[in-house]
Each structure stands twice: as structure tokens, then as C-alpha cells.
């Protein structure tokens, strides 16, 4: 039995709970070491991947350069700002405490970044299908801009997710190779999985970012297994929900092995998996 098969429950796919819905707007940030990225560098990176027709217009002001784009019929904006992102918008020092897929050199580059790009799509993610499409296009756009000299990494505020250039580029390439597979989604680029603990000091492993897709965040409560196995399970489960392969709900049960049952218990916007892990 494959790892993926273990996570499939033997019943029909459920619908998304009516009280939750995807976030219609989607945004990514790309950090650059350099403070002055030329307009032509950004233009070339976009056109190399999507063609000259992807750029509808360019609006340059003292504060920023805005590229209005249309990619596969979806309007989005790429805004370059030639100064560091304010720490109240992205506290990189704090983010590095629980984002660990970043090399030492990438950490240094992120901490001393000189400028950044905001990739924004407004309104296209109001449905789960639309959200997936927007995220996949933004992933491809982000990957193309990471080829610019001095690109350091990517930040997704909706998931408190910070990734170095190498990690992001690796999974963006996989996403491009799997773009025709409806059961695949690059959760590593859109969901944070991290270790923490409850108020009464019980260890947990949790997701951050599933709520942007219209789902409760998943939590493994007091897992006994090594953390890397919990991480792997939560990324797979996140992919299942985002691709609508499975939708987990309060009081559902799940078997990660043939003889160990776990149960889901919902508390607000968090869905905990208890026992059997």
C-alpha cells in the first residue's frame, strides 16, 4: 500500500464546509539583495516565460514600477519597490525561527535584502478551482522572476511561509512538470508546516495557510512519531484537500496504518488529529 493510499478514506468526497471559503485575493513577495532591479530585467523574465503579450502596460512612479499582466486570461500585477520591506510587514528574523528550508547564505541575503516585488491577483481565487489556477500561475511567474540576479527568496504572508530561492525553484519546476496532473499541487510553496505546542505544553505539528483555500488548519496533537513523518503526512493531507481528493471534517476517522485509528476534532478554524500518530 502506497503512502498516498493510506490517507484515503473509504467514502465519497465531501464538500467544502459552507462556513469556509477560499480567499479571493492572492499575493506573493519576492526579495532581492540588489536595491535597483531594472525594468528591462523584470520585463525580460516575464516575457521569456509567458511571451511579449503577457505585459499589458507598465506604470513607473518614484515609489514603484507596476507591470499589469494578463496570463492565461487572468489579470495580475507585478509591483517592484526599490527599498527593503518594512519589518512590520515581514519580520524576517522572526520568520526564520520556524521556516527551516533556507540555507545560511539565503538567510543572510534575506536579512539584508534591498528591494522586493509584490505579485498580486485580485478576485480570481473566490472558488477552490480558481484559487488553484491563480496559485499555479503565480508560482510560475514567481519562478521566472527568481532567475533575476540577486533574487533571494519568497514570502507568502497568508501562510507565514518564507522560502529560499533554491527550495522554491526546485518545487516550482516540479509543479511545472506535473501541471497536467489534477491530483498534484505544490503544497510546499503555499502551506507552512511547523512544530509548536499548546498552552499546556503539549507538542503539536500544524499547518498554516490552508485557511486561504477555505479549509481549517490541520494539527497533529501530541504526535509520537519523529517530526519529519508528521511533516510529510500534513503536506500530503494538505494536497488532498486543495485538490479536492479528500476533505477532512470534525469526527471523521482516519487510519495511517491498518491497526491505528485517529480521529479529527474541530476547535474553531483548527482541525486536530488525535491518536494513532
Coordinates of N, CA and C in Angstrom, one line a residue, residues 69-166:
X69 N -0.4 42.6 -15.9 CA -0.2 41.4 -16.7 C -1.5 40.7 -17.0
X70 N -1.5 40.0 -18.1 CA -2.6 39.0 -18.3 C -2.0 37.7 -18.8
X71 N -2.1 36.7 -17.9 CA -1.5 35.4 -18.2 C -2.7 34.3 -18.2
X72 N -2.8 33.7 -19.3 CA -3.9 32.6 -19.5 C -5.3 33.2 -19.1
X73 N -5.5 34.5 -19.5 CA -6.8 35.1 -19.3 C -7.0 35.6 -17.9
X74 N -5.9 35.6 -17.0 CA -6.1 36.0 -15.6 C -5.2 37.3 -15.5
X75 N -5.8 38.4 -15.0 CA -5.1 39.6 -14.8 C -4.4 39.6 -13.4
X76 N -3.2 40.0 -13.4 CA -2.4 40.1 -12.2 C -1.4 41.3 -12.3
X77 N -0.8 41.6 -11.2 CA 0.1 42.8 -11.1 C 1.4 42.3 -10.5
X78 N 2.5 42.8 -11.1 CA 3.9 42.7 -10.5 C 4.4 44.1 -10.2
X79 N 4.6 44.4 -8.9 CA 5.0 45.7 -8.5 C 6.4 45.6 -7.9
X80 N 7.3 46.3 -8.5 CA 8.7 46.3 -7.9 C 8.9 47.6 -7.1
X81 N 9.4 47.4 -5.9 CA 9.6 48.5 -4.9 C 11.1 48.5 -4.6
X82 N 11.9 49.6 -4.8 CA 13.3 49.6 -4.7 C 13.8 50.0 -3.3
X83 N 13.2 49.3 -2.3 CA 13.6 49.5 -0.9 C 13.2 48.3 -0.1
X84 N 13.8 48.1 1.1 CA 13.5 46.9 1.9 C 12.0 46.9 2.3
X85 N 11.5 45.7 2.5 CA 10.1 45.6 3.0 C 10.1 46.0 4.5
X86 N 9.2 46.8 4.9 CA 9.1 47.2 6.3 C 9.0 45.9 7.2
X87 N 9.7 45.9 8.4 CA 9.7 44.7 9.2 C 8.3 44.4 9.8
X88 N 7.4 45.4 9.9 CA 6.0 45.1 10.3 C 5.2 44.4 9.3
X89 N 5.7 44.3 8.1 CA 5.0 43.6 7.0 C 5.6 42.2 6.9
X90 N 6.9 42.0 7.2 CA 7.6 40.7 7.1 C 8.8 40.8 8.1
X91 N 8.6 40.3 9.3 CA 9.7 40.2 10.3 C 10.5 39.0 10.0
X92 N 11.5 39.2 9.1 CA 12.3 38.0 8.7 C 13.1 37.3 9.8
X93 N 13.6 38.1 10.8 CA 14.2 37.5 11.9 C 13.3 36.5 12.6
X94 N 12.1 36.9 12.8 CA 11.1 36.0 13.5 C 10.7 34.9 12.6
X95 N 10.5 35.1 11.3 CA 10.1 34.1 10.4 C 11.1 33.0 10.3
X96 N 12.4 33.3 10.4 CA 13.5 32.3 10.3 C 13.4 31.3 11.5
X97 N 12.7 31.6 12.6 CA 12.6 30.7 13.7 C 11.8 29.5 13.4
X98 N 10.9 29.6 12.4 CA 10.1 28.4 12.2 C 10.0 28.0 10.7
X99 N 10.8 28.8 9.8 CA 10.9 28.4 8.4 C 12.3 27.9 8.3
X100 N 12.5 26.6 8.0 CA 13.8 26.0 8.1 C 14.4 25.5 6.8
X101 N 13.7 25.7 5.7 CA 14.2 25.2 4.4 C 15.0 26.3 3.6
X102 N 15.9 26.9 4.4 CA 16.6 28.1 3.8 C 18.1 27.9 4.2
X103 N 19.0 28.0 3.2 CA 20.4 27.9 3.5 C 20.9 29.1 4.3
X104 N 22.1 28.9 4.9 CA 22.7 30.1 5.6 C 23.0 31.3 4.7
X105 N 23.4 31.0 3.5 CA 23.7 32.1 2.6 C 22.4 32.8 2.2
X106 N 21.3 32.0 2.0 CA 20.0 32.6 1.7 C 19.4 33.4 2.9
X107 N 19.7 32.9 4.1 CA 19.2 33.7 5.2 C 19.9 35.0 5.3
X108 N 21.2 35.1 5.0 CA 21.9 36.3 5.0 C 21.4 37.3 4.0
X109 N 21.1 36.7 2.8 CA 20.6 37.5 1.7 C 19.2 38.1 2.0
X110 N 18.3 37.3 2.6 CA 17.0 37.7 3.0 C 17.1 38.8 4.1
X111 N 17.9 38.6 5.0 CA 18.0 39.6 6.1 C 18.5 41.0 5.7
X112 N 19.4 41.0 4.6 CA 19.9 42.3 4.2 C 19.3 42.7 2.8
X113 N 18.1 42.1 2.5 CA 17.6 42.4 1.1 C 17.4 43.9 0.9
X114 N 17.6 44.3 -0.3 CA 17.5 45.8 -0.6 C 16.2 46.2 -1.4
X115 N 15.5 45.2 -1.9 CA 14.2 45.6 -2.6 C 13.3 44.3 -2.7
X116 N 12.1 44.5 -3.2 CA 11.2 43.4 -3.3 C 10.2 43.6 -4.4
X117 N 9.6 42.5 -4.8 CA 8.5 42.5 -5.8 C 7.2 42.0 -5.1
X118 N 6.1 42.6 -5.4 CA 4.8 42.1 -4.9 C 4.1 41.5 -6.2
X119 N 3.7 40.3 -6.1 CA 2.9 39.6 -7.1 C 1.5 39.5 -6.6
X120 N 0.5 40.1 -7.3 CA -0.8 40.2 -6.7 C -1.9 39.8 -7.8
X121 N -2.9 39.0 -7.3 CA -4.0 38.7 -8.2 C -5.3 39.0 -7.3
X122 N -6.2 39.8 -7.9 CA -7.3 40.2 -7.1 C -8.6 39.5 -7.7
X123 N -9.3 38.8 -6.8 CA -10.6 38.3 -7.1 C -10.7 36.9 -7.8
X124 N -9.6 36.4 -8.3 CA -9.6 35.2 -9.0 C -9.7 33.9 -8.2
X125 N -9.5 34.0 -6.9 CA -9.4 32.9 -6.0 C -10.7 32.6 -5.2
X126 N -11.8 33.1 -5.6 CA -13.1 33.0 -4.8 C -13.6 31.6 -4.8
X127 N -13.2 30.7 -5.7 CA -13.6 29.3 -5.7 C -12.3 28.5 -5.5
X128 N -12.4 27.3 -5.1 CA -11.2 26.5 -4.9 C -10.5 26.2 -6.2
X129 N -11.3 25.9 -7.3 CA -10.7 25.7 -8.6 C -10.0 27.0 -9.1
X130 N -10.6 28.1 -8.9 CA -10.0 29.4 -9.3 C -8.7 29.7 -8.4
X131 N -8.8 29.3 -7.2 CA -7.6 29.6 -6.3 C -6.4 28.7 -6.7
X132 N -6.7 27.5 -7.1 CA -5.6 26.6 -7.6 C -5.0 27.2 -8.8
X133 N -5.8 27.6 -9.8 CA -5.3 28.2 -11.0 C -4.5 29.4 -10.8
X134 N -4.9 30.3 -9.9 CA -4.2 31.5 -9.6 C -2.9 31.2 -9.0
X135 N -2.9 30.3 -8.0 CA -1.7 29.9 -7.3 C -0.6 29.3 -8.2
X136 N -1.1 28.4 -9.1 CA -0.2 27.8 -10.1 C 0.5 28.8 -11.0
X137 N -0.3 29.8 -11.5 CA 0.2 30.8 -12.3 C 1.2 31.7 -11.6
X138 N 0.8 32.1 -10.4 CA 1.8 32.9 -9.6 C 3.0 32.1 -9.2
X139 N 2.9 30.8 -9.0 CA 4.1 30.0 -8.8 C 5.1 30.1 -10.0
X140 N 4.5 30.0 -11.2 CA 5.3 30.0 -12.4 C 5.9 31.4 -12.7
X141 N 5.1 32.4 -12.4 CA 5.6 33.8 -12.5 C 6.7 34.1 -11.5
X142 N 6.5 33.7 -10.3 CA 7.5 33.8 -9.2 C 8.8 33.1 -9.6
X143 N 8.7 31.9 -10.1 CA 9.9 31.2 -10.5 C 10.6 31.9 -11.6
X144 N 10.0 32.5 -12.5 CA 10.6 33.2 -13.6 C 11.4 34.4 -13.1
X145 N 10.8 35.1 -12.1 CA 11.5 36.3 -11.6 C 12.6 35.9 -10.6
X146 N 12.6 34.7 -10.1 CA 13.7 34.3 -9.2 C 15.0 34.1 -10.0
X147 N 14.9 34.1 -11.4 CA 16.1 33.9 -12.2 C 16.8 35.2 -12.3
X148 N 16.3 36.3 -11.9 CA 16.9 37.6 -11.9 C 18.1 37.6 -10.9
X149 N 19.2 38.2 -11.3 CA 20.4 38.2 -10.5 C 20.1 38.9 -9.2
X150 N 20.4 38.3 -8.1 CA 20.2 38.9 -6.8 C 18.9 38.5 -6.1
X151 N 18.1 37.6 -6.8 CA 16.9 37.1 -6.1 C 17.3 36.3 -4.9
X152 N 16.6 36.5 -3.8 CA 17.0 35.8 -2.6 C 16.0 34.8 -2.1
X153 N 14.7 35.1 -2.2 CA 13.7 34.1 -1.7 C 12.3 34.7 -1.8
X154 N 11.3 34.0 -1.3 CA 9.9 34.2 -1.5 C 9.2 34.2 -0.1
X155 N 8.2 35.1 0.1 CA 7.4 35.2 1.3 C 5.9 35.1 0.9
X156 N 5.2 34.3 1.6 CA 3.7 34.2 1.5 C 3.1 34.5 2.8
X157 N 2.6 35.7 2.9 CA 2.1 36.2 4.2 C 0.9 35.4 4.7
X158 N 0.1 34.9 3.8 CA -1.1 34.1 4.2 C -0.8 32.8 4.9
X159 N 0.5 32.4 4.7 CA 0.9 31.1 5.4 C 2.1 31.4 6.3
X160 N 2.5 32.6 6.4 CA 3.8 32.9 7.2 C 4.9 32.1 6.7
X161 N 4.9 31.8 5.4 CA 5.9 30.9 4.8 C 7.0 31.7 4.1
X162 N 8.2 31.4 4.5 CA 9.4 32.0 3.9 C 10.3 30.9 3.3
X163 N 10.6 31.0 2.0 CA 11.4 30.0 1.4 C 12.6 30.7 0.7
X164 N 13.8 30.0 0.7 CA 14.9 30.4 -0.1 C 14.7 30.2 -1.6
X165 N 15.5 30.8 -2.4 CA 15.4 30.7 -3.8 C 15.6 29.3 -4.3
X166 N 16.5 28.5 -3.7 CA 16.8 27.2 -4.2 C 15.6 26.2 -4.0

